[in-house]
Amino acid sequence: MLQVYPVLCRKGYMDNYAYVVVDEATKVTAVIDPSEAEAVIAKCEDLGLRPQFVLNTHHHFDHVDGNADIKQKYGAKIVCNAADAYRIENSEILLKPGEYFVLGASRAKIMDVSAHTKGHILYYFADDKILFTGDTLFNLCVGGLFEGSACDMFKALAKIKALPDDVVFYPGHEYTMGGARFAFEYNHGNDDIKKYLIRAKERLAQGLPVAPVSLGEEKKCNPYLEAATLEDFERL
Ligand code: ZN
Ligand code: FE
């Protein structure tokens, strides 16, 4: 069983989420995409957890800036796509897409979704039905194309769409309301998007992330997942 604790970082500026993830059976802990060290370390201290790993989805500064301090404080090993090792400092556990990262009694499959950046990976804990999507899939929108094409993103999203509907995802940023109006219009204000937005607003009003949302819900409401063909996707 995996326990996930979101940590909002760079609040009101970039609204990044880092995640402290704990394998409950063994208490082996990792931090995903520590945007900054301070907020993440405070969360770990609160929870009484010492992360042994830092998992990065991609090399952008707002996902790796906390790496060094967390490594220094806890001796955590930095994990990333082998293809990104040259641009993620001090990375030492280098994974290839298709391989698994083992966290205590849990494990995550590494999925390549090169599009936002080349070598961007997802961590998919299939047994726990949990997916960390970095800057590839956000609530109601997707990541910008820094190093890939629309075709690359369409293919990356197809891999996510192929996962079971009851998998929930945790994105790298809180961007829900930014995508809300477009998603509402795209879906002609139907019941699914209304329900999605009511829940999202309630969560945000309580100071909670909109995540986790199931891929099933997201597929019904996120225009970028709804696009059935590359032509449809490119028109968005
Ligand atoms: Zn990014
Ligand atoms: Fe980012």
mmCIF file of N, CA, C and O in Angstrom, residues 17-102:
data_model
loop_
_atom_site.group_PDB
_atom_site.id
_atom_site.type_symbol
_atom_site.label_atom_id
_atom_site.label_comp_id
_atom_site.label_asym_id
_atom_site.label_seq_id
_atom_site.Cartn_x
_atom_site.Cartn_y
_atom_site.Cartn_z
ATOM 1 N N TYR A 17 3.440 20.801 -7.353
ATOM 2 C CA TYR A 17 3.252 19.788 -6.321
ATOM 3 C C TYR A 17 4.447 18.856 -6.297
ATOM 4 O O TYR A 17 4.830 18.287 -7.318
ATOM 5 N N ALA A 18 5.025 18.724 -5.096
ATOM 6 C CA ALA A 18 5.922 17.615 -4.831
ATOM 7 C C ALA A 18 5.077 16.596 -4.075
ATOM 8 O O ALA A 18 4.005 16.938 -3.557
ATOM 9 N N TYR A 19 5.521 15.352 -4.040
ATOM 10 C CA TYR A 19 4.770 14.328 -3.310
ATOM 11 C C TYR A 19 5.721 13.532 -2.438
ATOM 12 O O TYR A 19 6.783 13.096 -2.900
ATOM 13 N N VAL A 20 5.331 13.359 -1.172
ATOM 14 C CA VAL A 20 6.027 12.418 -0.306
ATOM 15 C C VAL A 20 5.232 11.125 -0.405
ATOM 16 O O VAL A 20 4.024 11.125 -0.165
ATOM 17 N N VAL A 21 5.884 10.050 -0.831
ATOM 18 C CA VAL A 21 5.193 8.770 -0.988
ATOM 19 C C VAL A 21 5.851 7.723 -0.091
ATOM 20 O O VAL A 21 7.075 7.609 -0.043
ATOM 21 N N VAL A 22 4.995 6.993 0.595
ATOM 22 C CA VAL A 22 5.469 6.034 1.590
ATOM 23 C C VAL A 22 4.900 4.662 1.292
ATOM 24 O O VAL A 22 3.681 4.521 1.119
ATOM 25 N N ASP A 23 5.767 3.673 1.228
ATOM 26 C CA ASP A 23 5.287 2.298 1.179
ATOM 27 C C ASP A 23 4.933 1.907 2.617
ATOM 28 O O ASP A 23 5.828 1.797 3.466
ATOM 29 N N GLU A 24 3.639 1.745 2.890
ATOM 30 C CA GLU A 24 3.168 1.584 4.271
ATOM 31 C C GLU A 24 3.749 0.353 4.959
ATOM 32 O O GLU A 24 4.031 0.380 6.157
ATOM 33 N N ALA A 25 3.931 -0.726 4.208
ATOM 34 C CA ALA A 25 4.395 -1.977 4.809
ATOM 35 C C ALA A 25 5.800 -1.835 5.382
ATOM 36 O O ALA A 25 6.121 -2.420 6.420
ATOM 37 N N THR A 26 6.636 -1.045 4.705
ATOM 38 C CA THR A 26 8.049 -0.992 5.095
ATOM 39 C C THR A 26 8.476 0.406 5.551
ATOM 40 O O THR A 26 9.576 0.572 6.058
ATOM 41 N N LYS A 27 7.596 1.385 5.340
ATOM 42 C CA LYS A 27 7.904 2.799 5.626
ATOM 43 C C LYS A 27 9.024 3.356 4.729
ATOM 44 O O LYS A 27 9.567 4.428 5.000
ATOM 45 N N VAL A 28 9.397 2.616 3.702
ATOM 46 C CA VAL A 28 10.374 3.161 2.757
ATOM 47 C C VAL A 28 9.700 4.333 2.035
ATOM 48 O O VAL A 28 8.550 4.234 1.593
ATOM 49 N N THR A 29 10.412 5.448 1.967
ATOM 50 C CA THR A 29 9.825 6.720 1.540
ATOM 51 C C THR A 29 10.596 7.328 0.386
ATOM 52 O O THR A 29 11.823 7.219 0.327
ATOM 53 N N ALA A 30 9.859 7.984 -0.491
ATOM 54 C CA ALA A 30 10.485 8.729 -1.590
ATOM 55 C C ALA A 30 9.806 10.085 -1.711
ATOM 56 O O ALA A 30 8.674 10.269 -1.250
ATOM 57 N N VAL A 31 10.505 11.014 -2.326
ATOM 58 C CA VAL A 31 9.918 12.310 -2.658
ATOM 59 C C VAL A 31 9.895 12.406 -4.175
ATOM 60 O O VAL A 31 10.892 12.101 -4.832
ATOM 61 N N ILE A 32 8.752 12.796 -4.720
ATOM 62 C CA ILE A 32 8.664 12.961 -6.168
ATOM 63 C C ILE A 32 8.746 14.438 -6.524
ATOM 64 O O ILE A 32 8.017 15.261 -5.948
ATOM 65 N N ASP A 33 9.619 14.779 -7.431
ATOM 66 C CA ASP A 33 9.769 16.136 -7.973
ATOM 67 C C ASP A 33 9.785 17.236 -6.909
ATOM 68 O O ASP A 33 8.908 18.118 -6.891
ATOM 69 N N PRO A 34 10.816 17.226 -6.050
ATOM 70 C CA PRO A 34 10.893 18.285 -5.037
ATOM 71 C C PRO A 34 11.252 19.625 -5.666
ATOM 72 O O PRO A 34 12.416 19.915 -5.932
ATOM 73 N N SER A 35 10.248 20.412 -5.857
ATOM 74 C CA SER A 35 10.378 21.718 -6.488
ATOM 75 C C SER A 35 11.274 22.625 -5.670
ATOM 76 O O SER A 35 12.031 23.433 -6.198
ATOM 77 N N GLU A 36 11.158 22.497 -4.365
ATOM 78 C CA GLU A 36 11.994 23.247 -3.430
ATOM 79 C C GLU A 36 12.192 22.342 -2.223
ATOM 80 O O GLU A 36 11.362 21.474 -1.951
ATOM 81 N N ALA A 37 13.286 22.546 -1.500
ATOM 82 C CA ALA A 37 13.584 21.638 -0.387
ATOM 83 C C ALA A 37 12.789 21.978 0.867
ATOM 84 O O ALA A 37 12.307 21.084 1.559
ATOM 85 N N GLU A 38 12.616 23.254 1.148
ATOM 86 C CA GLU A 38 12.104 23.677 2.451
ATOM 87 C C GLU A 38 10.738 23.061 2.783
ATOM 88 O O GLU A 38 10.551 22.447 3.828
ATOM 89 N N ALA A 39 9.777 23.256 1.879
ATOM 90 C CA ALA A 39 8.412 22.766 2.120
ATOM 91 C C ALA A 39 8.393 21.240 2.197
ATOM 92 O O ALA A 39 7.647 20.650 2.978
ATOM 93 N N VAL A 40 9.225 20.601 1.383
ATOM 94 C CA VAL A 40 9.235 19.140 1.341
ATOM 95 C C VAL A 40 9.861 18.578 2.617
ATOM 96 O O VAL A 40 9.333 17.633 3.214
ATOM 97 N N ILE A 41 10.957 19.187 3.049
ATOM 98 C CA ILE A 41 11.603 18.722 4.287
ATOM 99 C C ILE A 41 10.661 18.934 5.477
ATOM 100 O O ILE A 41 10.524 18.059 6.333
ATOM 101 N N ALA A 42 9.972 20.083 5.495
ATOM 102 C CA ALA A 42 9.022 20.345 6.585
ATOM 103 C C ALA A 42 7.959 19.244 6.633
ATOM 104 O O ALA A 42 7.594 18.764 7.709
ATOM 105 N N LYS A 43 7.474 18.822 5.482
ATOM 106 C CA LYS A 43 6.452 17.760 5.427
ATOM 107 C C LYS A 43 7.023 16.435 5.937
ATOM 108 O O LYS A 43 6.380 15.730 6.712
ATOM 109 N N CYS A 44 8.221 16.110 5.501
ATOM 110 C CA CYS A 44 8.853 14.856 5.946
ATOM 111 C C CYS A 44 9.047 14.866 7.457
ATOM 112 O O CYS A 44 8.799 13.859 8.135
ATOM 113 N N GLU A 45 9.483 15.999 8.001
ATOM 114 C CA GLU A 45 9.705 16.103 9.442
ATOM 115 C C GLU A 45 8.380 15.944 10.194
ATOM 116 O O GLU A 45 8.304 15.242 11.196
ATOM 117 N N ASP A 46 7.342 16.607 9.691
ATOM 118 C CA ASP A 46 5.983 16.493 10.246
ATOM 119 C C ASP A 46 5.539 15.045 10.333
ATOM 120 O O ASP A 46 4.908 14.626 11.298
ATOM 121 N N LEU A 47 5.804 14.312 9.268
ATOM 122 C CA LEU A 47 5.352 12.924 9.165
ATOM 123 C C LEU A 47 6.318 11.957 9.846
ATOM 124 O O LEU A 47 6.028 10.770 9.970
ATOM 125 N N GLY A 48 7.476 12.472 10.247
ATOM 126 C CA GLY A 48 8.487 11.609 10.857
ATOM 127 C C GLY A 48 9.079 10.619 9.873
ATOM 128 O O GLY A 48 9.388 9.486 10.226
ATOM 129 N N LEU A 49 9.224 11.058 8.623
ATOM 130 C CA LEU A 49 9.734 10.166 7.579
ATOM 131 C C LEU A 49 11.063 10.675 7.039
ATOM 132 O O LEU A 49 11.274 11.879 6.925
ATOM 133 N N ARG A 50 11.939 9.747 6.703
ATOM 134 C CA ARG A 50 13.230 10.089 6.104
ATOM 135 C C ARG A 50 13.273 9.510 4.691
ATOM 136 O O ARG A 50 13.437 8.301 4.528
ATOM 137 N N PRO A 51 13.104 10.355 3.676
ATOM 138 C CA PRO A 51 13.098 9.816 2.305
ATOM 139 C C PRO A 51 14.456 9.211 1.924
ATOM 140 O O PRO A 51 15.500 9.815 2.170
ATOM 141 N N GLN A 52 14.384 8.035 1.361
ATOM 142 C CA GLN A 52 15.609 7.375 0.884
ATOM 143 C C GLN A 52 15.844 7.622 -0.606
ATOM 144 O O GLN A 52 16.913 7.340 -1.118
ATOM 145 N N PHE A 53 14.802 8.131 -1.260
ATOM 146 C CA PHE A 53 14.899 8.362 -2.706
ATOM 147 C C PHE A 53 14.230 9.676 -3.086
ATOM 148 O O PHE A 53 13.258 10.087 -2.460
ATOM 149 N N VAL A 54 14.764 10.271 -4.134
ATOM 150 C CA VAL A 54 14.095 11.386 -4.811
ATOM 151 C C VAL A 54 13.815 10.898 -6.225
ATOM 152 O O VAL A 54 14.742 10.458 -6.922
ATOM 153 N N LEU A 55 12.563 10.933 -6.632
ATOM 154 C CA LEU A 55 12.217 10.506 -7.989
ATOM 155 C C LEU A 55 11.897 11.732 -8.834
ATOM 156 O O LEU A 55 11.041 12.528 -8.456
ATOM 157 N N ASN A 56 12.565 11.875 -9.950
ATOM 158 C CA ASN A 56 12.300 13.006 -10.843
ATOM 159 C C ASN A 56 11.591 12.529 -12.109
ATOM 160 O O ASN A 56 11.967 11.508 -12.692
ATOM 161 N N THR A 57 10.593 13.306 -12.538
ATOM 162 C CA THR A 57 9.915 12.985 -13.799
ATOM 163 C C THR A 57 10.644 13.584 -14.996
ATOM 164 O O THR A 57 10.605 13.038 -16.092
ATOM 165 N N HIS A 58 11.272 14.748 -14.772
ATOM 166 C CA HIS A 58 12.037 15.401 -15.831
ATOM 167 C C HIS A 58 12.953 16.454 -15.210
ATOM 168 O O HIS A 58 12.903 16.675 -14.002
ATOM 169 N N HIS A 59 13.781 17.093 -16.022
ATOM 170 C CA HIS A 59 14.897 17.881 -15.496
ATOM 171 C C HIS A 59 14.563 19.332 -15.170
ATOM 172 O O HIS A 59 15.415 20.046 -14.671
ATOM 173 N N HIS A 60 13.364 19.819 -15.470
ATOM 174 C CA HIS A 60 13.087 21.253 -15.266
ATOM 175 C C HIS A 60 13.329 21.663 -13.811
ATOM 176 O O HIS A 60 13.039 20.907 -12.883
ATOM 177 N N PHE A 61 13.830 22.909 -13.659
ATOM 178 C CA PHE A 61 14.265 23.369 -12.333
ATOM 179 C C PHE A 61 13.154 23.296 -11.300
ATOM 180 O O PHE A 61 13.403 23.043 -10.133
ATOM 181 N N ASP A 62 11.906 23.527 -11.746
ATOM 182 C CA ASP A 62 10.812 23.529 -10.763
ATOM 183 C C ASP A 62 10.403 22.115 -10.365
ATOM 184 O O ASP A 62 9.389 21.925 -9.686
ATOM 185 N N HIS A 63 11.196 21.119 -10.767
ATOM 186 C CA HIS A 63 10.958 19.729 -10.354
ATOM 187 C C HIS A 63 12.182 19.134 -9.654
ATOM 188 O O HIS A 63 12.058 18.104 -8.998
ATOM 189 N N VAL A 64 13.327 19.784 -9.813
ATOM 190 C CA VAL A 64 14.564 19.204 -9.253
ATOM 191 C C VAL A 64 15.298 20.130 -8.275
ATOM 192 O O VAL A 64 16.291 19.716 -7.674
ATOM 193 N N ASP A 65 14.813 21.352 -8.088
ATOM 194 C CA ASP A 65 15.575 22.305 -7.277
ATOM 195 C C ASP A 65 15.800 21.843 -5.835
ATOM 196 O O ASP A 65 16.766 22.262 -5.206
ATOM 197 N N GLY A 66 14.911 21.002 -5.323
ATOM 198 C CA GLY A 66 15.077 20.514 -3.949
ATOM 199 C C GLY A 66 15.973 19.289 -3.835
ATOM 200 O O GLY A 66 16.298 18.856 -2.722
ATOM 201 N N ASN A 67 16.376 18.729 -4.959
ATOM 202 C CA ASN A 67 17.149 17.466 -4.945
ATOM 203 C C ASN A 67 18.357 17.513 -4.003
ATOM 204 O O ASN A 67 18.525 16.648 -3.150
ATOM 205 N N ALA A 68 19.206 18.525 -4.196
ATOM 206 C CA ALA A 68 20.506 18.556 -3.514
ATOM 207 C C ALA A 68 20.324 18.614 -2.001
ATOM 208 O O ALA A 68 20.990 17.869 -1.258
ATOM 209 N N ASP A 69 19.425 19.481 -1.530
ATOM 210 C CA ASP A 69 19.250 19.631 -0.082
ATOM 211 C C ASP A 69 18.647 18.379 0.550
ATOM 212 O O ASP A 69 18.980 18.020 1.677
ATOM 213 N N ILE A 70 17.755 17.725 -0.181
ATOM 214 C CA ILE A 70 17.132 16.502 0.356
ATOM 215 C C ILE A 70 18.151 15.365 0.366
ATOM 216 O O ILE A 70 18.218 14.571 1.304
ATOM 217 N N LYS A 71 18.969 15.335 -0.649
ATOM 218 C CA LYS A 71 20.065 14.350 -0.681
ATOM 219 C C LYS A 71 21.008 14.588 0.496
ATOM 220 O O LYS A 71 21.403 13.667 1.199
ATOM 221 N N GLN A 72 21.336 15.856 0.711
ATOM 222 C CA GLN A 72 22.282 16.184 1.773
ATOM 223 C C GLN A 72 21.709 15.860 3.148
ATOM 224 O O GLN A 72 22.391 15.284 3.992
ATOM 225 N N LYS A 73 20.449 16.200 3.363
ATOM 226 C CA LYS A 73 19.854 16.008 4.701
ATOM 227 C C LYS A 73 19.585 14.546 5.014
ATOM 228 O O LYS A 73 19.791 14.099 6.134
ATOM 229 N N TYR A 74 19.100 13.792 4.040
ATOM 230 C CA TYR A 74 18.656 12.416 4.319
ATOM 231 C C TYR A 74 19.514 11.344 3.650
ATOM 232 O O TYR A 74 19.263 10.162 3.827
ATOM 233 N N GLY A 75 20.456 11.770 2.834
ATOM 234 C CA GLY A 75 21.235 10.786 2.083
ATOM 235 C C GLY A 75 20.394 10.120 0.999
ATOM 236 O O GLY A 75 20.686 8.995 0.578
ATOM 237 N N ALA A 76 19.340 10.803 0.567
ATOM 238 C CA ALA A 76 18.448 10.214 -0.439
ATOM 239 C C ALA A 76 19.158 10.075 -1.781
ATOM 240 O O ALA A 76 19.957 10.927 -2.164
ATOM 241 N N LYS A 77 18.861 8.977 -2.472
ATOM 242 C CA LYS A 77 19.441 8.742 -3.800
ATOM 243 C C LYS A 77 18.512 9.323 -4.860
ATOM 244 O O LYS A 77 17.296 9.165 -4.788
ATOM 245 N N ILE A 78 19.109 9.961 -5.846
ATOM 246 C CA ILE A 78 18.313 10.613 -6.885
ATOM 247 C C ILE A 78 18.085 9.658 -8.055
ATOM 248 O O ILE A 78 19.027 9.071 -8.587
ATOM 249 N N VAL A 79 16.806 9.522 -8.401
ATOM 250 C CA VAL A 79 16.365 8.547 -9.402
ATOM 251 C C VAL A 79 15.790 9.301 -10.595
ATOM 252 O O VAL A 79 15.008 10.237 -10.423
ATOM 253 N N CYS A 80 16.187 8.904 -11.796
ATOM 254 C CA CYS A 80 15.587 9.539 -12.984
ATOM 255 C C CYS A 80 15.745 8.638 -14.201
ATOM 256 O O CYS A 80 16.351 7.562 -14.122
ATOM 257 N N ASN A 81 15.205 9.081 -15.295
ATOM 258 C CA ASN A 81 15.393 8.391 -16.568
ATOM 259 C C ASN A 81 16.883 8.421 -16.930
ATOM 260 O O ASN A 81 17.508 9.501 -16.880
ATOM 261 N N ALA A 82 17.431 7.298 -17.303
ATOM 262 C CA ALA A 82 18.845 7.246 -17.695
ATOM 263 C C ALA A 82 19.139 8.285 -18.779
ATOM 264 O O ALA A 82 20.208 8.904 -18.790
ATOM 265 N N ALA A 83 18.162 8.514 -19.640
ATOM 266 C CA ALA A 83 18.343 9.457 -20.752
ATOM 267 C C ALA A 83 18.446 10.908 -20.266
ATOM 268 O O ALA A 83 18.898 11.778 -21.004
ATOM 269 N N ASP A 84 18.021 11.173 -19.038
ATOM 270 C CA ASP A 84 18.064 12.532 -18.481
ATOM 271 C C ASP A 84 19.225 12.719 -17.505
ATOM 272 O O ASP A 84 19.418 13.817 -16.971
ATOM 273 N N ALA A 85 19.986 11.661 -17.278
ATOM 274 C CA ALA A 85 21.026 11.697 -16.226
ATOM 275 C C ALA A 85 22.023 12.818 -16.466
ATOM 276 O O ALA A 85 22.501 13.442 -15.524
ATOM 277 N N TYR A 86 22.302 13.119 -17.734
ATOM 278 C CA TYR A 86 23.309 14.142 -18.046
ATOM 279 C C TYR A 86 22.862 15.529 -17.619
ATOM 280 O O TYR A 86 23.681 16.433 -17.492
ATOM 281 N N ARG A 87 21.563 15.702 -17.397
ATOM 282 C CA ARG A 87 21.103 17.033 -17.005
ATOM 283 C C ARG A 87 20.354 17.049 -15.677
ATOM 284 O O ARG A 87 19.696 18.031 -15.352
ATOM 285 N N ILE A 88 20.442 15.972 -14.922
ATOM 286 C CA ILE A 88 19.946 15.967 -13.543
ATOM 287 C C ILE A 88 21.141 15.659 -12.643
ATOM 288 O O ILE A 88 21.660 14.541 -12.634
ATOM 289 N N GLU A 89 21.568 16.671 -11.917
ATOM 290 C CA GLU A 89 22.785 16.582 -11.115
ATOM 291 C C GLU A 89 22.700 15.487 -10.061
ATOM 292 O O GLU A 89 21.664 15.347 -9.411
ATOM 293 N N ASN A 90 23.811 14.781 -9.873
ATOM 294 C CA ASN A 90 23.923 13.767 -8.818
ATOM 295 C C ASN A 90 22.939 12.610 -8.944
ATOM 296 O O ASN A 90 22.702 11.896 -7.973
ATOM 297 N N SER A 91 22.349 12.426 -10.107
ATOM 298 C CA SER A 91 21.432 11.291 -10.261
ATOM 299 C C SER A 91 22.252 10.014 -10.202
ATOM 300 O O SER A 91 23.342 9.942 -10.768
ATOM 301 N N GLU A 92 21.765 9.019 -9.471
ATOM 302 C CA GLU A 92 22.564 7.801 -9.335
ATOM 303 C C GLU A 92 21.793 6.517 -9.586
ATOM 304 O O GLU A 92 22.397 5.484 -9.838
ATOM 305 N N ILE A 93 20.463 6.558 -9.527
ATOM 306 C CA ILE A 93 19.703 5.371 -9.926
ATOM 307 C C ILE A 93 19.045 5.718 -11.252
ATOM 308 O O ILE A 93 18.145 6.555 -11.316
ATOM 309 N N LEU A 94 19.563 5.117 -12.307
ATOM 310 C CA LEU A 94 19.149 5.506 -13.659
ATOM 311 C C LEU A 94 18.281 4.406 -14.250
ATOM 312 O O LEU A 94 18.708 3.254 -14.364
ATOM 313 N N LEU A 95 17.066 4.785 -14.591
ATOM 314 C CA LEU A 95 16.087 3.796 -15.039
ATOM 315 C C LEU A 95 15.795 3.956 -16.513
ATOM 316 O O LEU A 95 15.824 5.067 -17.050
ATOM 317 N N LYS A 96 15.476 2.834 -17.126
ATOM 318 C CA LYS A 96 15.072 2.875 -18.533
ATOM 319 C C LYS A 96 13.567 2.650 -18.603
ATOM 320 O O LYS A 96 13.022 1.875 -17.812
ATOM 321 N N PRO A 97 12.894 3.311 -19.522
ATOM 322 C CA PRO A 97 11.461 3.072 -19.685
ATOM 323 C C PRO A 97 11.181 1.573 -19.833
ATOM 324 O O PRO A 97 11.928 0.857 -20.500
ATOM 325 N N GLY A 98 10.114 1.136 -19.143
ATOM 326 C CA GLY A 98 9.780 -0.294 -19.146
ATOM 327 C C GLY A 98 10.303 -0.990 -17.902
ATOM 328 O O GLY A 98 9.789 -2.037 -17.511
ATOM 329 N N GLU A 99 11.334 -0.396 -17.259
ATOM 330 C CA GLU A 99 11.852 -0.980 -16.022
ATOM 331 C C GLU A 99 10.967 -0.568 -14.845
ATOM 332 O O GLU A 99 10.094 0.291 -14.978
ATOM 333 N N TYR A 100 11.241 -1.181 -13.688
ATOM 334 C CA TYR A 100 10.496 -0.863 -12.467
ATOM 335 C C TYR A 100 11.408 -0.215 -11.441
ATOM 336 O O TYR A 100 12.575 -0.583 -11.319
ATOM 337 N N PHE A 101 10.848 0.744 -10.710
ATOM 338 C CA PHE A 101 11.525 1.266 -9.529
ATOM 339 C C PHE A 101 10.850 0.637 -8.319
ATOM 340 O O PHE A 101 9.630 0.708 -8.182
ATOM 341 N N VAL A 102 11.656 0.040 -7.432
ATOM 342 C CA VAL A 102 11.115 -0.656 -6.263
ATOM 343 C C VAL A 102 11.203 0.245 -5.036
ATOM 344 O O VAL A 102 12.281 0.752 -4.704
#
